[in-house]
mmCIF file of N, CA and C in Angstrom:
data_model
loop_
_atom_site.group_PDB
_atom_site.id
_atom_site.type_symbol
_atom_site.label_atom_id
_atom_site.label_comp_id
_atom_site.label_asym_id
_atom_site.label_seq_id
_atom_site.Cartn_x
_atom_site.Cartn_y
_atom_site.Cartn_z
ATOM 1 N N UNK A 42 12.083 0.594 -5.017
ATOM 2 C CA UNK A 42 12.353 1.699 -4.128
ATOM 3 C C UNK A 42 13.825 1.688 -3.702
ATOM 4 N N UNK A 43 14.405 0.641 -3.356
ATOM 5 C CA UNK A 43 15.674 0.670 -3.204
ATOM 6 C C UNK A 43 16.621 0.475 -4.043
ATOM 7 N N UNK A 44 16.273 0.002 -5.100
ATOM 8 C CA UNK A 44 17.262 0.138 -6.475
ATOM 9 C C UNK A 44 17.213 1.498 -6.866
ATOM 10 N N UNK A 45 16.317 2.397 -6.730
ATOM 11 C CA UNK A 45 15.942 3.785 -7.035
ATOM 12 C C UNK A 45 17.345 4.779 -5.762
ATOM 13 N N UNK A 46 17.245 4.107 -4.778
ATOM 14 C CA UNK A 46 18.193 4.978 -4.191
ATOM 15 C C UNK A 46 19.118 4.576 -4.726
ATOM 16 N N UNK A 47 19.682 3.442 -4.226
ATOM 17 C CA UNK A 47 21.157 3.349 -4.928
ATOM 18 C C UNK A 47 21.653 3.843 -6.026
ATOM 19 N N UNK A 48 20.731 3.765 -7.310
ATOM 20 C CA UNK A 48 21.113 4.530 -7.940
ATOM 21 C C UNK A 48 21.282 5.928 -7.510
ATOM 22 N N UNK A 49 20.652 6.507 -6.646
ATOM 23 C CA UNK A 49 20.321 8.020 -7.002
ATOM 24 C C UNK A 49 22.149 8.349 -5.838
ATOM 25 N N UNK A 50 22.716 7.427 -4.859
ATOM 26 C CA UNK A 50 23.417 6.928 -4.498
ATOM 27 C C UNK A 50 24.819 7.521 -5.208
ATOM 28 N N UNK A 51 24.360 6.174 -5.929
ATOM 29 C CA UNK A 51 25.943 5.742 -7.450
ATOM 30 C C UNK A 51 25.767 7.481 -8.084
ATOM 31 N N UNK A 52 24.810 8.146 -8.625
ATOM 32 C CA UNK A 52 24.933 9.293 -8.688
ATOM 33 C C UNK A 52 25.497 10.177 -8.686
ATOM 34 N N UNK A 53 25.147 10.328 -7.438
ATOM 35 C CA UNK A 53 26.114 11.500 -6.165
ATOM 36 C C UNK A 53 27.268 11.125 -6.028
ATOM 37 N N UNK A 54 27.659 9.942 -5.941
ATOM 38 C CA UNK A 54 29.374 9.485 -6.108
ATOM 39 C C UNK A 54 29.551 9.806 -7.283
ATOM 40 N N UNK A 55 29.299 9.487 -8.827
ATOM 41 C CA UNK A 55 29.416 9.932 -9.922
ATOM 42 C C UNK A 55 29.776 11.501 -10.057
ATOM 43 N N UNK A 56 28.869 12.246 -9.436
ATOM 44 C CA UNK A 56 28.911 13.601 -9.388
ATOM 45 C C UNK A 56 29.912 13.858 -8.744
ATOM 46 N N UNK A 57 30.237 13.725 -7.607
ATOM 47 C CA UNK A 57 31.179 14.128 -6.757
ATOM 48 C C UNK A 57 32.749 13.759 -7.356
ATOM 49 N N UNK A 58 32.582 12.930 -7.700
ATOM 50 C CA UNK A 58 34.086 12.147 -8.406
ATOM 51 C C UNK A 58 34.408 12.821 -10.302
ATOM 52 N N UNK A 59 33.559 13.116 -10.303
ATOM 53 C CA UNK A 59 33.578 14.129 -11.829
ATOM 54 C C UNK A 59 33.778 13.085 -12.993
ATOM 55 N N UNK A 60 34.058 11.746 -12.832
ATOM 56 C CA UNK A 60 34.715 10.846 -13.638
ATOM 57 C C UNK A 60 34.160 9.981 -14.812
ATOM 58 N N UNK A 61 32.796 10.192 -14.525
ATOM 59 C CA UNK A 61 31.609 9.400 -15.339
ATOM 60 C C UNK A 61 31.507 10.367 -16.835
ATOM 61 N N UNK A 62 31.426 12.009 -16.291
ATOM 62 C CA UNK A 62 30.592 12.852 -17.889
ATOM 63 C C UNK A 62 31.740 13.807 -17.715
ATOM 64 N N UNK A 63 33.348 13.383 -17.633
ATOM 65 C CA UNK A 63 34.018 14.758 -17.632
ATOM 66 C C UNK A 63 34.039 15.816 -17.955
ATOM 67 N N UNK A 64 33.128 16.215 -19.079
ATOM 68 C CA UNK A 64 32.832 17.794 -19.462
ATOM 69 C C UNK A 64 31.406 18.008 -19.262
ATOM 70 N N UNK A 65 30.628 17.437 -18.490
ATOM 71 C CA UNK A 65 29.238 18.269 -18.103
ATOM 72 C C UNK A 65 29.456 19.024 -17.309
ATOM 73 N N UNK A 66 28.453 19.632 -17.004
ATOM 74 C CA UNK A 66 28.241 20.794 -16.404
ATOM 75 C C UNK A 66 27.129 20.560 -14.363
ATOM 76 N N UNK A 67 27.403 21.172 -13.630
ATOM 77 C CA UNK A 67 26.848 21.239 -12.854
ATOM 78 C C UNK A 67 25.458 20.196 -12.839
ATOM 79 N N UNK A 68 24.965 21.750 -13.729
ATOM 80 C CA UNK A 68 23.484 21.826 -13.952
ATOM 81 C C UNK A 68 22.902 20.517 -14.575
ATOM 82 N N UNK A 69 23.821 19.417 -15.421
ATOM 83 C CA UNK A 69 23.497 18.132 -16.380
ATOM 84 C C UNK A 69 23.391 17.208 -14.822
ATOM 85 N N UNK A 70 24.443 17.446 -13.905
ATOM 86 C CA UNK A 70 24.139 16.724 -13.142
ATOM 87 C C UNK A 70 22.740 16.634 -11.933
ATOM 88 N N UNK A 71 22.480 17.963 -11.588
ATOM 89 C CA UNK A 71 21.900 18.278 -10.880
ATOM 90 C C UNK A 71 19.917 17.880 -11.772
ATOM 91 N N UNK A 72 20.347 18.092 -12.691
ATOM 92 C CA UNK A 72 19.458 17.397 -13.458
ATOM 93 C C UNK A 72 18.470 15.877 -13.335
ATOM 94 N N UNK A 73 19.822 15.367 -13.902
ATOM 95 C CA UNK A 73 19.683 14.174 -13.586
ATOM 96 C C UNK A 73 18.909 13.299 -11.978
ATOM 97 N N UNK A 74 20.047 14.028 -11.338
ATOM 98 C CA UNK A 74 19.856 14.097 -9.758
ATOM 99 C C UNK A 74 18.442 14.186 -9.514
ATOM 100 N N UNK A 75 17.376 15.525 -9.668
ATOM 101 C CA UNK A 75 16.398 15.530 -9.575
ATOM 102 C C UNK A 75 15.249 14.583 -10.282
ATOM 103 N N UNK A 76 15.697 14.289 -11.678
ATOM 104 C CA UNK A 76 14.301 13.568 -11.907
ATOM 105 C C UNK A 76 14.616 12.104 -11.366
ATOM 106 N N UNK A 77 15.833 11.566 -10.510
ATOM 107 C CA UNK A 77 16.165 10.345 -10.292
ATOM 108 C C UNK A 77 14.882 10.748 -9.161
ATOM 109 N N UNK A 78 15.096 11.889 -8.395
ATOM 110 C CA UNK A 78 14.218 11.773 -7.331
ATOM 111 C C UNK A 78 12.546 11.744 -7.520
ATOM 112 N N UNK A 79 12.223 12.655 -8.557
ATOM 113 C CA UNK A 79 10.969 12.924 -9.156
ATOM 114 C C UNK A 79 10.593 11.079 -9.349
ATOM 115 N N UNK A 80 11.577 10.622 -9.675
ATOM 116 C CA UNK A 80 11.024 8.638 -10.528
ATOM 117 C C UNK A 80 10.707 8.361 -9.187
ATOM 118 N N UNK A 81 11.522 8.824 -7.703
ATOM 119 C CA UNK A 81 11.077 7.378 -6.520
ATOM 120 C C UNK A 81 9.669 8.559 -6.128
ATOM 121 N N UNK A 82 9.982 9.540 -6.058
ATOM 122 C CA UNK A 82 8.613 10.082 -5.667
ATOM 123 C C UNK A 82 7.132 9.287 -6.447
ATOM 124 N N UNK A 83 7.437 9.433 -7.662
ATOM 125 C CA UNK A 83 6.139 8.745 -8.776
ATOM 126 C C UNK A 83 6.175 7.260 -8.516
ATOM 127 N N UNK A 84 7.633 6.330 -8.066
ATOM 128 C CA UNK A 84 7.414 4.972 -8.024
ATOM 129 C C UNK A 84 6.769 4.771 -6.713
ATOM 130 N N UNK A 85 6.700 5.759 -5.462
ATOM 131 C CA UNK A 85 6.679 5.718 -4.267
ATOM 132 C C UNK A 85 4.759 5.858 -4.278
ATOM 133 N N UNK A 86 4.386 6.760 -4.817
ATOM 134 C CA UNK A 86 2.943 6.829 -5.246
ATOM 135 C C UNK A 86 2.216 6.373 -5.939
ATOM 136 N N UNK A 87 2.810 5.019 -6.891
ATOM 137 C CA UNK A 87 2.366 4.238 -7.448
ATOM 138 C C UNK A 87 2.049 2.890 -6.389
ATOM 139 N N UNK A 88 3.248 2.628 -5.884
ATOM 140 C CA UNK A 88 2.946 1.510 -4.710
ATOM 141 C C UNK A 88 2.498 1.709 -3.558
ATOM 142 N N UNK A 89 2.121 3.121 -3.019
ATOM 143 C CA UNK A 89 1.108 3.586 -1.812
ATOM 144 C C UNK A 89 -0.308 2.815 -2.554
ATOM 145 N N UNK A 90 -0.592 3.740 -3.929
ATOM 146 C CA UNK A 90 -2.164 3.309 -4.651
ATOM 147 C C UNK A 90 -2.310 2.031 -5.162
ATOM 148 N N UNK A 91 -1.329 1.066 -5.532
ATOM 149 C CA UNK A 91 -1.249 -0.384 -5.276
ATOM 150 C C UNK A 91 -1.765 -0.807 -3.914
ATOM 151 N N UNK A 92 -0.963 -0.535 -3.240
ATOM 152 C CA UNK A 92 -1.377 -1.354 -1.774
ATOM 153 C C UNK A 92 -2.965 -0.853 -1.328
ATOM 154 N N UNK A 93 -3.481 0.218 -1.386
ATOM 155 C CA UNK A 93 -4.657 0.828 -1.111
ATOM 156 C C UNK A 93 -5.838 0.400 -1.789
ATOM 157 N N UNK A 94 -5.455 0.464 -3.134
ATOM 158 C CA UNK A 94 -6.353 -0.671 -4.072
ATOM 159 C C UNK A 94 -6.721 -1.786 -3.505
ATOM 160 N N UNK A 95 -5.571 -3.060 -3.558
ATOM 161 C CA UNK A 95 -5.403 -4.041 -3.341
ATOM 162 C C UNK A 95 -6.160 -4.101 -2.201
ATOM 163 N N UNK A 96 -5.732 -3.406 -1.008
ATOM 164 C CA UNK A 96 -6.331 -3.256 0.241
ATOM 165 C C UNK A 96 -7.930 -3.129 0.157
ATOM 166 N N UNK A 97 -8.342 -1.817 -0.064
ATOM 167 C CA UNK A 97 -9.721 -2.206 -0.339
ATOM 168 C C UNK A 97 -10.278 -2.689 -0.907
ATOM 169 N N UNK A 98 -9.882 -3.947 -2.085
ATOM 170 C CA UNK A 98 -10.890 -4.338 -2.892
ATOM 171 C C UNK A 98 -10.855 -6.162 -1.949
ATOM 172 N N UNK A 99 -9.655 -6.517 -1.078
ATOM 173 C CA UNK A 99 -9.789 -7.333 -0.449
ATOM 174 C C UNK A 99 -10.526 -7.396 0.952
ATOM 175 N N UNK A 100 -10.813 -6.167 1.322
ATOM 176 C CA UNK A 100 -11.870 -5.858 2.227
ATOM 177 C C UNK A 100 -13.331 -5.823 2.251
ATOM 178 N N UNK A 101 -13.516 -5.465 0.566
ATOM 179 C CA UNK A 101 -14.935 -5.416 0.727
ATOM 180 C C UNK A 101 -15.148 -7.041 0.012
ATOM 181 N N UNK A 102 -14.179 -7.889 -0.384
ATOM 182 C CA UNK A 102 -14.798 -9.215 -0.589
ATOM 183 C C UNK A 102 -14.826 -10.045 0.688
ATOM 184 N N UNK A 103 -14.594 -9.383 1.616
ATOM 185 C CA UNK A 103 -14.090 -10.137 2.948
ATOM 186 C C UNK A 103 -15.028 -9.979 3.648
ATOM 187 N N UNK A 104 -15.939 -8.283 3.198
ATOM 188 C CA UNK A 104 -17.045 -7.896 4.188
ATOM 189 C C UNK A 104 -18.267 -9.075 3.478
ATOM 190 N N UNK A 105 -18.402 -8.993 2.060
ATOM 191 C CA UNK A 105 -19.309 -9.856 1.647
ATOM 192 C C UNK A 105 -19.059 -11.040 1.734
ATOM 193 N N UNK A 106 -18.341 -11.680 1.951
ATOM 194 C CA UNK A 106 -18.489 -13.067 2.129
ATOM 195 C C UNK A 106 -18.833 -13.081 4.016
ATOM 196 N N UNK A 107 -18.276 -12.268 4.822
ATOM 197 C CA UNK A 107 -18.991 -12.332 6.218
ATOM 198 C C UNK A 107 -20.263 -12.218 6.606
ATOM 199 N N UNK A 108 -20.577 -11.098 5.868
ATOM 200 C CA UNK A 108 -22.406 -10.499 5.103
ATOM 201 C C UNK A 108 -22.786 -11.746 5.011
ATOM 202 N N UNK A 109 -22.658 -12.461 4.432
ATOM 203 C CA UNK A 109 -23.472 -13.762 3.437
ATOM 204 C C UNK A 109 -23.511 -15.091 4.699
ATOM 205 N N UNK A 110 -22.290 -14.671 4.870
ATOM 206 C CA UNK A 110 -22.288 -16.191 5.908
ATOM 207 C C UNK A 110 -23.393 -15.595 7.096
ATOM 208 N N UNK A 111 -23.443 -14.424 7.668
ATOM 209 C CA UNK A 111 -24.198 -14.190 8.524
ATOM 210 C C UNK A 111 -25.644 -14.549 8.400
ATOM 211 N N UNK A 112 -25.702 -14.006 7.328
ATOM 212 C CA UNK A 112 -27.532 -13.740 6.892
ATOM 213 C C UNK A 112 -27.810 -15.173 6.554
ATOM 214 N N UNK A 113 -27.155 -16.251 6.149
ATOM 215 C CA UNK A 113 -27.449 -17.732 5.896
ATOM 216 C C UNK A 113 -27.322 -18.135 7.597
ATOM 217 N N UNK A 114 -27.325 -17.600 8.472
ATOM 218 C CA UNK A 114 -27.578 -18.276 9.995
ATOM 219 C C UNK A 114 -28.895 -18.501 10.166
ATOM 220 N N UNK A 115 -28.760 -19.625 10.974
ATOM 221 C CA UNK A 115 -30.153 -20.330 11.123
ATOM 222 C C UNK A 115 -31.307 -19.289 12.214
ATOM 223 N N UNK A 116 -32.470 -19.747 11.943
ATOM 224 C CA UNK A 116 -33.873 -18.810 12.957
ATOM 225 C C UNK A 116 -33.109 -18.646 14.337
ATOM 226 N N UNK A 117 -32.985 -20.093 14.590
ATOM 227 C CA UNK A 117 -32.571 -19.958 15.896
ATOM 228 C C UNK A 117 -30.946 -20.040 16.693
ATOM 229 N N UNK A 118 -30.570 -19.421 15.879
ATOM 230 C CA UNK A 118 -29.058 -18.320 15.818
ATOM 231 C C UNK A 118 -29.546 -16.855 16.038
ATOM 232 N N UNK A 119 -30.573 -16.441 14.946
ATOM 233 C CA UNK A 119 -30.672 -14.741 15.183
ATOM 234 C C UNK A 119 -32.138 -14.633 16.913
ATOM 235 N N UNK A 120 -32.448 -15.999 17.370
ATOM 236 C CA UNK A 120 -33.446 -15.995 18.378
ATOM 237 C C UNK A 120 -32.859 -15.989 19.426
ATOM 238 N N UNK A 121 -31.686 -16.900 19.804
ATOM 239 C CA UNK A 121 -30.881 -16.475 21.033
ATOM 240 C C UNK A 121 -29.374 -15.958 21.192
ATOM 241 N N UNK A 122 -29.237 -15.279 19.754
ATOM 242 C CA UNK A 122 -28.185 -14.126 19.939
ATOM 243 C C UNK A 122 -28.421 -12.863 19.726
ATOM 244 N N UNK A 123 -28.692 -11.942 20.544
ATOM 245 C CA UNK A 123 -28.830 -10.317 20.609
ATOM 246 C C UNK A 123 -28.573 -9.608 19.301
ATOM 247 N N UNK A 124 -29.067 -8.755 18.809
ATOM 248 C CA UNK A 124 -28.577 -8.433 16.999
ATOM 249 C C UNK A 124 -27.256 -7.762 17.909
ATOM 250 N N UNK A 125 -27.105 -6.942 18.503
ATOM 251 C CA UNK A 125 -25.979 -6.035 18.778
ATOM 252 C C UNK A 125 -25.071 -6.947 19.033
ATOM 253 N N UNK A 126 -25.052 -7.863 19.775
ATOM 254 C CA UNK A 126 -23.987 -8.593 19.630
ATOM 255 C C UNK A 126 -23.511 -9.024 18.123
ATOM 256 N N UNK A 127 -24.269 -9.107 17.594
ATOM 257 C CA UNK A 127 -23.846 -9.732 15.879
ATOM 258 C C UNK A 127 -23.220 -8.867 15.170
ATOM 259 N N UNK A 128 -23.469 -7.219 15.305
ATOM 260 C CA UNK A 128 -23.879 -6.217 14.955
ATOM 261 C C UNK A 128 -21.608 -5.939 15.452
ATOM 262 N N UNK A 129 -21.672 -6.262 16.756
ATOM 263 C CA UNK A 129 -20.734 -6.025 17.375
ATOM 264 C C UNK A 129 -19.553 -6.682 17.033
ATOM 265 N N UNK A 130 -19.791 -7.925 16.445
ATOM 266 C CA UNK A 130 -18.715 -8.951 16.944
ATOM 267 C C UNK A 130 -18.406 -8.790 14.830
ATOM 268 N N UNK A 131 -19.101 -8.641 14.159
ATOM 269 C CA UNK A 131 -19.246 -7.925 12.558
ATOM 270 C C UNK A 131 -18.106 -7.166 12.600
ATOM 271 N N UNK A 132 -18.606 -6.005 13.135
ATOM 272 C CA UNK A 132 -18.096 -4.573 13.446
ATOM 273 C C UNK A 132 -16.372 -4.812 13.818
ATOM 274 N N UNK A 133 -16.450 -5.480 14.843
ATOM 275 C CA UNK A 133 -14.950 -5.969 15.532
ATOM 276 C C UNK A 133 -14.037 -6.611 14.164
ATOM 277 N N UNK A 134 -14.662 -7.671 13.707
ATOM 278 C CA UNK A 134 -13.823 -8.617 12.775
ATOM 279 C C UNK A 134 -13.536 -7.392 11.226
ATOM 280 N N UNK A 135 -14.102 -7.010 11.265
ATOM 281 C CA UNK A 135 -14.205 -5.768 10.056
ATOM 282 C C UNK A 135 -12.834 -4.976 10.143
ATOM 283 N N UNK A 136 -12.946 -4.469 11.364
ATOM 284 C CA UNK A 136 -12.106 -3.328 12.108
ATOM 285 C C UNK A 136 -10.546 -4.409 12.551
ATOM 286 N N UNK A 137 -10.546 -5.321 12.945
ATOM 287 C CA UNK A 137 -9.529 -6.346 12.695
ATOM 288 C C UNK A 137 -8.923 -6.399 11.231
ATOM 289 N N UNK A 138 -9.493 -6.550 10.250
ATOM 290 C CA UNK A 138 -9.244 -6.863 8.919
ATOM 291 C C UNK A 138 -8.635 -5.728 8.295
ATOM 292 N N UNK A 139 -9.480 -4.497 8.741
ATOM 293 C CA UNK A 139 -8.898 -2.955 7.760
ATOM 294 C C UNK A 139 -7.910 -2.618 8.245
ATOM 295 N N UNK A 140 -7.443 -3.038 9.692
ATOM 296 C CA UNK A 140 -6.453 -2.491 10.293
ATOM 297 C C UNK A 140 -4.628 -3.550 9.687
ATOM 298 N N UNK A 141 -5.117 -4.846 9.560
ATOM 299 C CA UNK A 141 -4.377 -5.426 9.245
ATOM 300 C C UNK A 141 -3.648 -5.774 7.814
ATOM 301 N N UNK A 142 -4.917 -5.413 6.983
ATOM 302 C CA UNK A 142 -4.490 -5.751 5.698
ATOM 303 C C UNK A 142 -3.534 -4.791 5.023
ATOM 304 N N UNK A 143 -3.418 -3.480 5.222
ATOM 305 C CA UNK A 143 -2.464 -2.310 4.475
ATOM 306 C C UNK A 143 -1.061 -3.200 5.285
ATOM 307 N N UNK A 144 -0.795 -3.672 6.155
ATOM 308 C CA UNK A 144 0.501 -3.854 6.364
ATOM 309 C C UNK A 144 0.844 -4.799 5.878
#
């Protein structure tokens, strides 16, 4: 993402300074210019759906392995703890995790 500006950067100095393509035209530059931007737009939406991926597929192994550890609690774990509390404190660590992991 930031090698993408700089270039797009070095560019616009290129352009402006005329010194790089002395006989192009405007339009060769303005060209250029745009699909430099079109690449961070597409590189920029490639690593949103990276991280989102990544993100949810480490969430739902996080929910199942909490799932699992829960339901392996002993009789008398689910006899003197309230389901809503379980239900709650699940819910909480879940909502901890989704919130934290995209960053």
């Amino acid at each position: 993402n930031q090698a993408n500006m700089v270039v797009s950067d070095w560019w616009l100095a290129a352009w402006a300074g005329g010194r790089l393509f002395p006989g192009a035209s405007a339009s060769f530059y303005l060209s250029v210019y745009v699909a430099l931007g079109a690449l961070l737009a597409l590189l920029t939406f490639l690593r949103t759906l990276a991280f989102t991926y990544t993100g949810l597929r480490a969430s739902n192994r996080l929910h199942a392995q909490l799932a699992l550890v829960v339901m392996q609690g002993t009789q008398a774990f689910f006899d003197t703890t309230p389901l809503g509390r379980i239900i709650a404190r699940f819910a909480s660590d879940m909502n901890k995790i989704d919130e934290t992991l995209p960053h």
